Short mmCIF file of C-alpha atoms in Angstrom, two decimals:
data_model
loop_
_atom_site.label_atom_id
_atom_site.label_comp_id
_atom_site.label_asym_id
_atom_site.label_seq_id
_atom_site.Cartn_x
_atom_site.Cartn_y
_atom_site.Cartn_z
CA UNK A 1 84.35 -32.12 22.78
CA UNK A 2 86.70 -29.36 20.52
CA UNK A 3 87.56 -26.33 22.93
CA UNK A 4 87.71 -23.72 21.40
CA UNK A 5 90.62 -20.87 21.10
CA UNK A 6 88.25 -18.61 22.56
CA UNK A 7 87.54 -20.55 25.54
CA UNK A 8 91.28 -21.72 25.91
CA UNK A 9 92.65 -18.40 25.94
CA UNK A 10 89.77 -15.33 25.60
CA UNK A 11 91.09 -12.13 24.66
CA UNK A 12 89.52 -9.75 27.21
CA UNK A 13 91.02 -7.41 29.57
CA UNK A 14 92.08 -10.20 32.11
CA UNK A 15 94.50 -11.43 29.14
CA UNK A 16 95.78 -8.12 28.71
CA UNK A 17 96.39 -7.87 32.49
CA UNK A 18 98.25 -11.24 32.62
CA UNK A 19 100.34 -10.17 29.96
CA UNK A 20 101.81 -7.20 31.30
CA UNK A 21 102.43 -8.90 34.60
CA UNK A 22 104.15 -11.46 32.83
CA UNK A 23 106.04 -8.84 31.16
CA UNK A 24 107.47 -7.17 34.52
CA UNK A 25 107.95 -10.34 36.29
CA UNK A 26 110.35 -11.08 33.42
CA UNK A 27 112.09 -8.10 33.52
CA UNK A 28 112.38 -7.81 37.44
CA UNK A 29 114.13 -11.19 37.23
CA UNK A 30 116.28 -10.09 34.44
CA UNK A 31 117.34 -7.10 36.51
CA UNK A 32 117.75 -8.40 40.07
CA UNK A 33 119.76 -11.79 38.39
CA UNK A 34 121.40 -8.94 36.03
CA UNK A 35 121.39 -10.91 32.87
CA UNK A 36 121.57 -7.53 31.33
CA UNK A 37 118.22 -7.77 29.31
CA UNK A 38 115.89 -6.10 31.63
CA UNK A 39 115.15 -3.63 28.87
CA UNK A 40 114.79 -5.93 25.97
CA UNK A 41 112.44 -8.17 27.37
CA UNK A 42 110.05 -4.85 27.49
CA UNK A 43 110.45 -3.67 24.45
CA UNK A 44 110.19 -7.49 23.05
CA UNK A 45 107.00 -7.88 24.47
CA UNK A 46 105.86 -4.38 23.47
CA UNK A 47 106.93 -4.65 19.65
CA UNK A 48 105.53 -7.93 20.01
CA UNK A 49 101.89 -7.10 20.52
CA UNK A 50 102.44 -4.17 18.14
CA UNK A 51 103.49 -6.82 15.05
CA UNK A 52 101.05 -9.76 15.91
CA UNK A 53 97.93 -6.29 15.64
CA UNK A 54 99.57 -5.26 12.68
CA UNK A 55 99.37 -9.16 11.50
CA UNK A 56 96.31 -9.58 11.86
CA UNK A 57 95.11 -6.97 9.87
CA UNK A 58 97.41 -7.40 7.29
CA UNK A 59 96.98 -11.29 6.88
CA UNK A 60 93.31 -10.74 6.05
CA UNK A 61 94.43 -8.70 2.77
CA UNK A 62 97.17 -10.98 1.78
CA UNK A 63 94.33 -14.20 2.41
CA UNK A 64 92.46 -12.67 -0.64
CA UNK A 65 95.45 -11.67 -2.97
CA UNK A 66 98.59 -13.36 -4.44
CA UNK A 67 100.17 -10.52 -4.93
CA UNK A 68 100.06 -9.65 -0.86
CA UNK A 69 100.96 -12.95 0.13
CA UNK A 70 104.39 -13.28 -1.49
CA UNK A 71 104.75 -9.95 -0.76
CA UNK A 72 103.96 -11.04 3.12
CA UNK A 73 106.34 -13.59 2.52
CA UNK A 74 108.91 -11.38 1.22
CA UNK A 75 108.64 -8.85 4.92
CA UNK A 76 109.21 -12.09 6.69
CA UNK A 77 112.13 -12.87 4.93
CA UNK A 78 113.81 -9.74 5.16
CA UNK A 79 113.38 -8.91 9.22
CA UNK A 80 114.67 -12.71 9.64
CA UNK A 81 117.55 -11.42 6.93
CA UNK A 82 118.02 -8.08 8.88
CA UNK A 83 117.51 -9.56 12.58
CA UNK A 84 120.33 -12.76 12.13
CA UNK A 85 122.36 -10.47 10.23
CA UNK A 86 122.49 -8.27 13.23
CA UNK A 87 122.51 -10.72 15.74
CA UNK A 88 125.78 -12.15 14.35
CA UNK A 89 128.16 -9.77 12.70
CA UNK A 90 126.65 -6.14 13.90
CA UNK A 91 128.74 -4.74 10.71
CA UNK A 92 128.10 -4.69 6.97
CA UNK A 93 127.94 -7.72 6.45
CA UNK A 94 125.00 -8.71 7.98
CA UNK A 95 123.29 -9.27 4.74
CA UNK A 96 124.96 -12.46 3.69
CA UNK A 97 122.32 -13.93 6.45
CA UNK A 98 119.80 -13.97 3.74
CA UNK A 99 121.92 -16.47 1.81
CA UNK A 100 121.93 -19.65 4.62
CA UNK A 101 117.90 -18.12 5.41
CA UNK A 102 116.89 -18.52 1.85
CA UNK A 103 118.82 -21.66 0.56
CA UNK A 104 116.88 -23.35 3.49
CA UNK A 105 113.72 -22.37 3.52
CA UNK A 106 112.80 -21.51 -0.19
CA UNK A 107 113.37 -24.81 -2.31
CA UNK A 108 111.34 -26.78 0.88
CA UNK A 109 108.37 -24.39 0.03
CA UNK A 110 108.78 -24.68 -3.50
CA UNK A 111 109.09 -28.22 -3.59
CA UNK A 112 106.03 -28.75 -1.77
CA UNK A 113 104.30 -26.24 -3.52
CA UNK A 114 105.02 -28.04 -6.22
CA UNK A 115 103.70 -31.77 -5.27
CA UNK A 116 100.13 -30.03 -3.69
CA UNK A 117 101.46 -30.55 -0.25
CA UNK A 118 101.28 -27.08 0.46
CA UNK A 119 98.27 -24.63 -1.36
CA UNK A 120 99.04 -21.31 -1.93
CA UNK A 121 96.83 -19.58 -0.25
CA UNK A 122 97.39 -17.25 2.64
CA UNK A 123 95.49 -19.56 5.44
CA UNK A 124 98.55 -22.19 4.61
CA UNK A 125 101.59 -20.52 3.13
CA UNK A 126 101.93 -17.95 5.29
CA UNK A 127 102.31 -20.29 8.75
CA UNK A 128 104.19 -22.85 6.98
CA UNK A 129 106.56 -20.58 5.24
CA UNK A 130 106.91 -19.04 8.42
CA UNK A 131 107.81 -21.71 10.83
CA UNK A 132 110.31 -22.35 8.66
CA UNK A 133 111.73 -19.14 8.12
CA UNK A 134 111.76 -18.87 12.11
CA UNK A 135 113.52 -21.99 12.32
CA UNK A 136 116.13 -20.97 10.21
CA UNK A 137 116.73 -17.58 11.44
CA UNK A 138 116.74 -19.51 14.87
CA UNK A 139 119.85 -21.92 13.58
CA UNK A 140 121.23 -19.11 11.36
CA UNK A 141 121.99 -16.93 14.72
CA UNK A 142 122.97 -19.74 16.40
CA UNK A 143 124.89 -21.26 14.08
CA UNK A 144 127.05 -18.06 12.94
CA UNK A 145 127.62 -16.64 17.04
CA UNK A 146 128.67 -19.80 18.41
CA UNK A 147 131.22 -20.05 14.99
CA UNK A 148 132.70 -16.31 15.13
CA UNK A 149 132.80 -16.96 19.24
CA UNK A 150 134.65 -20.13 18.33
CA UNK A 151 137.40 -18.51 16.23
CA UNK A 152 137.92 -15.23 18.17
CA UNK A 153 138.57 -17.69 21.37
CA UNK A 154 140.85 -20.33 19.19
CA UNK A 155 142.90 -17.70 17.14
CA UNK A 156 145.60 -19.63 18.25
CA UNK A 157 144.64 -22.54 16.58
CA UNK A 158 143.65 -21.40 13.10
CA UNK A 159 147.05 -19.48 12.86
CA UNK A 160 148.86 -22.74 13.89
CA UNK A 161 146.76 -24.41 11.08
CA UNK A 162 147.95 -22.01 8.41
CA UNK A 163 151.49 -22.50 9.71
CA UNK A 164 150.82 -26.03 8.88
CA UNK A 165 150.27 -25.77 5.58
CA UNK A 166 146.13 -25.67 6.14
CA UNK A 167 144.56 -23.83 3.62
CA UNK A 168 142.17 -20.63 5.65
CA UNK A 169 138.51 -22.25 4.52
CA UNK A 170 140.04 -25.57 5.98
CA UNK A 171 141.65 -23.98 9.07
CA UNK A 172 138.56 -22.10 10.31
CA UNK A 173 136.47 -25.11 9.44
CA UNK A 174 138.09 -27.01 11.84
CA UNK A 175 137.90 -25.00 14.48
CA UNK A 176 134.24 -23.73 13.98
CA UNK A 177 132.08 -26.83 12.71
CA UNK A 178 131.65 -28.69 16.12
CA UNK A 179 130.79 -25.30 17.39
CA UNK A 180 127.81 -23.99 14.70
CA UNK A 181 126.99 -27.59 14.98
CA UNK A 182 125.46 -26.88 18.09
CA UNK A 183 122.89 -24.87 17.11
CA UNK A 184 121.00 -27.86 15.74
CA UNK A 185 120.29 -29.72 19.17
CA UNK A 186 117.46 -27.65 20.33
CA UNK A 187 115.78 -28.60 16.81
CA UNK A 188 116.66 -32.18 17.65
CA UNK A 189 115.52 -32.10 21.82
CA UNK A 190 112.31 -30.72 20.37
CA UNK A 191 111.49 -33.71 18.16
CA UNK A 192 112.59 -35.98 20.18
CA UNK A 193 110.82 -34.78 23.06
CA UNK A 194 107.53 -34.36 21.20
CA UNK A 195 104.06 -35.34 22.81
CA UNK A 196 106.06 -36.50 26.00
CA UNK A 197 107.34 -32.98 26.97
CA UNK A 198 105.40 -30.39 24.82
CA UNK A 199 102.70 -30.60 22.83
CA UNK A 200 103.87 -27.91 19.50
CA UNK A 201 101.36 -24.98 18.26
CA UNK A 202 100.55 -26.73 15.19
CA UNK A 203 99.55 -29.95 17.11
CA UNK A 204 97.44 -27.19 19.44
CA UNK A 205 96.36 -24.82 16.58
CA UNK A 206 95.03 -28.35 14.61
CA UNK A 207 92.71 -29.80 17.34
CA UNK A 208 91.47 -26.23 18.14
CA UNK A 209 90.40 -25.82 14.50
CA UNK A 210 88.24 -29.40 14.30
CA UNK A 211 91.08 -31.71 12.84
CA UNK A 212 91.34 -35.05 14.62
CA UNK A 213 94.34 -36.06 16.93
CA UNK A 214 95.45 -38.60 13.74
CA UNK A 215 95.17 -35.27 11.76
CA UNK A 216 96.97 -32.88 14.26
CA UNK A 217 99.73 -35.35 15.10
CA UNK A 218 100.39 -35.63 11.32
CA UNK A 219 100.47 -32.21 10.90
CA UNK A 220 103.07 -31.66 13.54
CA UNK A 221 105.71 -34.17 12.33
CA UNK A 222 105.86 -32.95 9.42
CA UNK A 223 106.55 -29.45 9.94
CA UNK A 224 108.83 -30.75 12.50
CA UNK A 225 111.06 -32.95 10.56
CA UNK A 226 110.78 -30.62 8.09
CA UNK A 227 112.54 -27.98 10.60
CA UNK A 228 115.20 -30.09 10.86
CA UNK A 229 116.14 -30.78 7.11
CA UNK A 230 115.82 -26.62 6.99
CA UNK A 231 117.80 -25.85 10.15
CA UNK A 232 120.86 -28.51 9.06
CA UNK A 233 120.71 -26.78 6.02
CA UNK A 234 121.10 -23.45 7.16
CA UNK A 235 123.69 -24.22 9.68
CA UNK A 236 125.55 -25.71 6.83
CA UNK A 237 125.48 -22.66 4.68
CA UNK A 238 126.02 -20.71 7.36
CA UNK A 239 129.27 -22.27 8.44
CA UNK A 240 130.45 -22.03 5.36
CA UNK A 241 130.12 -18.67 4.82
CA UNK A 242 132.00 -18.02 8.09
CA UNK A 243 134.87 -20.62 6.87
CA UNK A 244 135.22 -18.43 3.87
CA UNK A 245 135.19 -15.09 5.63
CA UNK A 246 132.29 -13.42 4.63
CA UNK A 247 129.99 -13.50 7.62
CA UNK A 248 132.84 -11.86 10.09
CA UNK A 249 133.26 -9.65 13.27
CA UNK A 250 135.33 -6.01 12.95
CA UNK A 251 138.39 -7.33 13.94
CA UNK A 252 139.33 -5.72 17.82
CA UNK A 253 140.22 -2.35 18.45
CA UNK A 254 139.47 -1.18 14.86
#
């Protein structure tokens, strides 16, 4: 027998209780280990709860309307824009994150728009389009910290490079691919791990909504081998916009 979401996770006042002491158990760890997050996990959670309300009403509007679901679409895209943008130059130039975002995630959604893979209709587009747009943004941030990090901590190197005769794009390349490179492993543990170690939210959400296991499981490898084309992608684009200089850092003291 199907359990239902209801009966797997009810949303009553116990949940709500849970969740806040969740919420401080997280943030007394963060403080007494002092990983320096204590506050952000709060206001995390917090903003979290506010969006996924919001979402809810919201996604029963843009269900019924084409208009409202590209223009859902288009929010998602531009926090993930504005929040890896942020997360790895914290200057003007954050907005060359919707570049390695958008060359990942848009021609995948096209594409199987295109072939009737994917309807477009809210119930579909909007969790498909956003998986992917959080898996980018994931290997985006990733991707373009681990990079910058990479260069600040091998100046050395690149200006040796140069001396050599190395043109810049080549130099920095060198010193920041294995690096970005990186960012792609958790993307590769998870689908390698799959149905041994975890058992995904589209796997989950499938079975909970009637599909069959054959159903679910098919479901689930798709999205996540299709994670991994978008991720590599981004990281890709991403490191190349680094080589080239124009996802950078404010260079120290200035």
């Amino acid at each position: 027998m199907i359990t239902s979401a209801s009966t797997l996770l009810p949303a009553n006042p116990l949940l709500g209780a849970a969740l806040a002491l969740l919420l401080v158990v997280g943030a007394a760890v963060a403080a007494l280990a002092r990983l320096g997050h204590t506050r952000a996990i709060v206001t995390a959670g917090l903003r979290a709860t506010v969006q996924l309300a919001a979402v809810a009403v919201v996604a029963r509007w843009a269900f019924g309307s084409r208009a409202l679901l590209l223009a859902f679409v288009g929010v998602m895209f531009a926090v993930a824009t504005w929040t890896a943008g942020r997360r790895i130059t914290g200057n003007g130039a954050w907005w060359w994150a919707a570049v390695p975002i958008g060359v990942a995630v848009f021609p995948v959604v096209v594409l199987l728009v295109a072939i009737g893979l994917l309807p477009v209709e809210g119930i579909a587009l909007i969790p498909v389009t956003g998986i992917f747009i959080g898996g980018a943004l994931t290997a985006t941030v990733l991707a373009g910290r681990r990079a910058l990090e990479e260069l600040e901590t091998r100046h050395g190197e690149v200006e040796a490079a140069l001396s050599l005769g190395f043109p810049e794009r080549e130099a920095r390349l060198e010193i920041a691919r294995q690096a970005a490179a990186g960012a792609l492993i958790p993307a590769l543990d998870q689908t390698r791990t799959v149905g041994l170690v975890t058992l995904p939210g589209a796997f989950i959400g499938m079975l909970l909504g009637g599909a069959s296991p054959l159903q679910a499981g098919a479901v689930q490898l798709f999205v996540l081998v299709a994670l991994l084309a978008v991720e590599a992608v981004a990281i890709a684009v991403v490191l190349e916009l680094v080589a080239r200089g124009r996802m950078r850092r404010p260079a120290r003291g200035a």
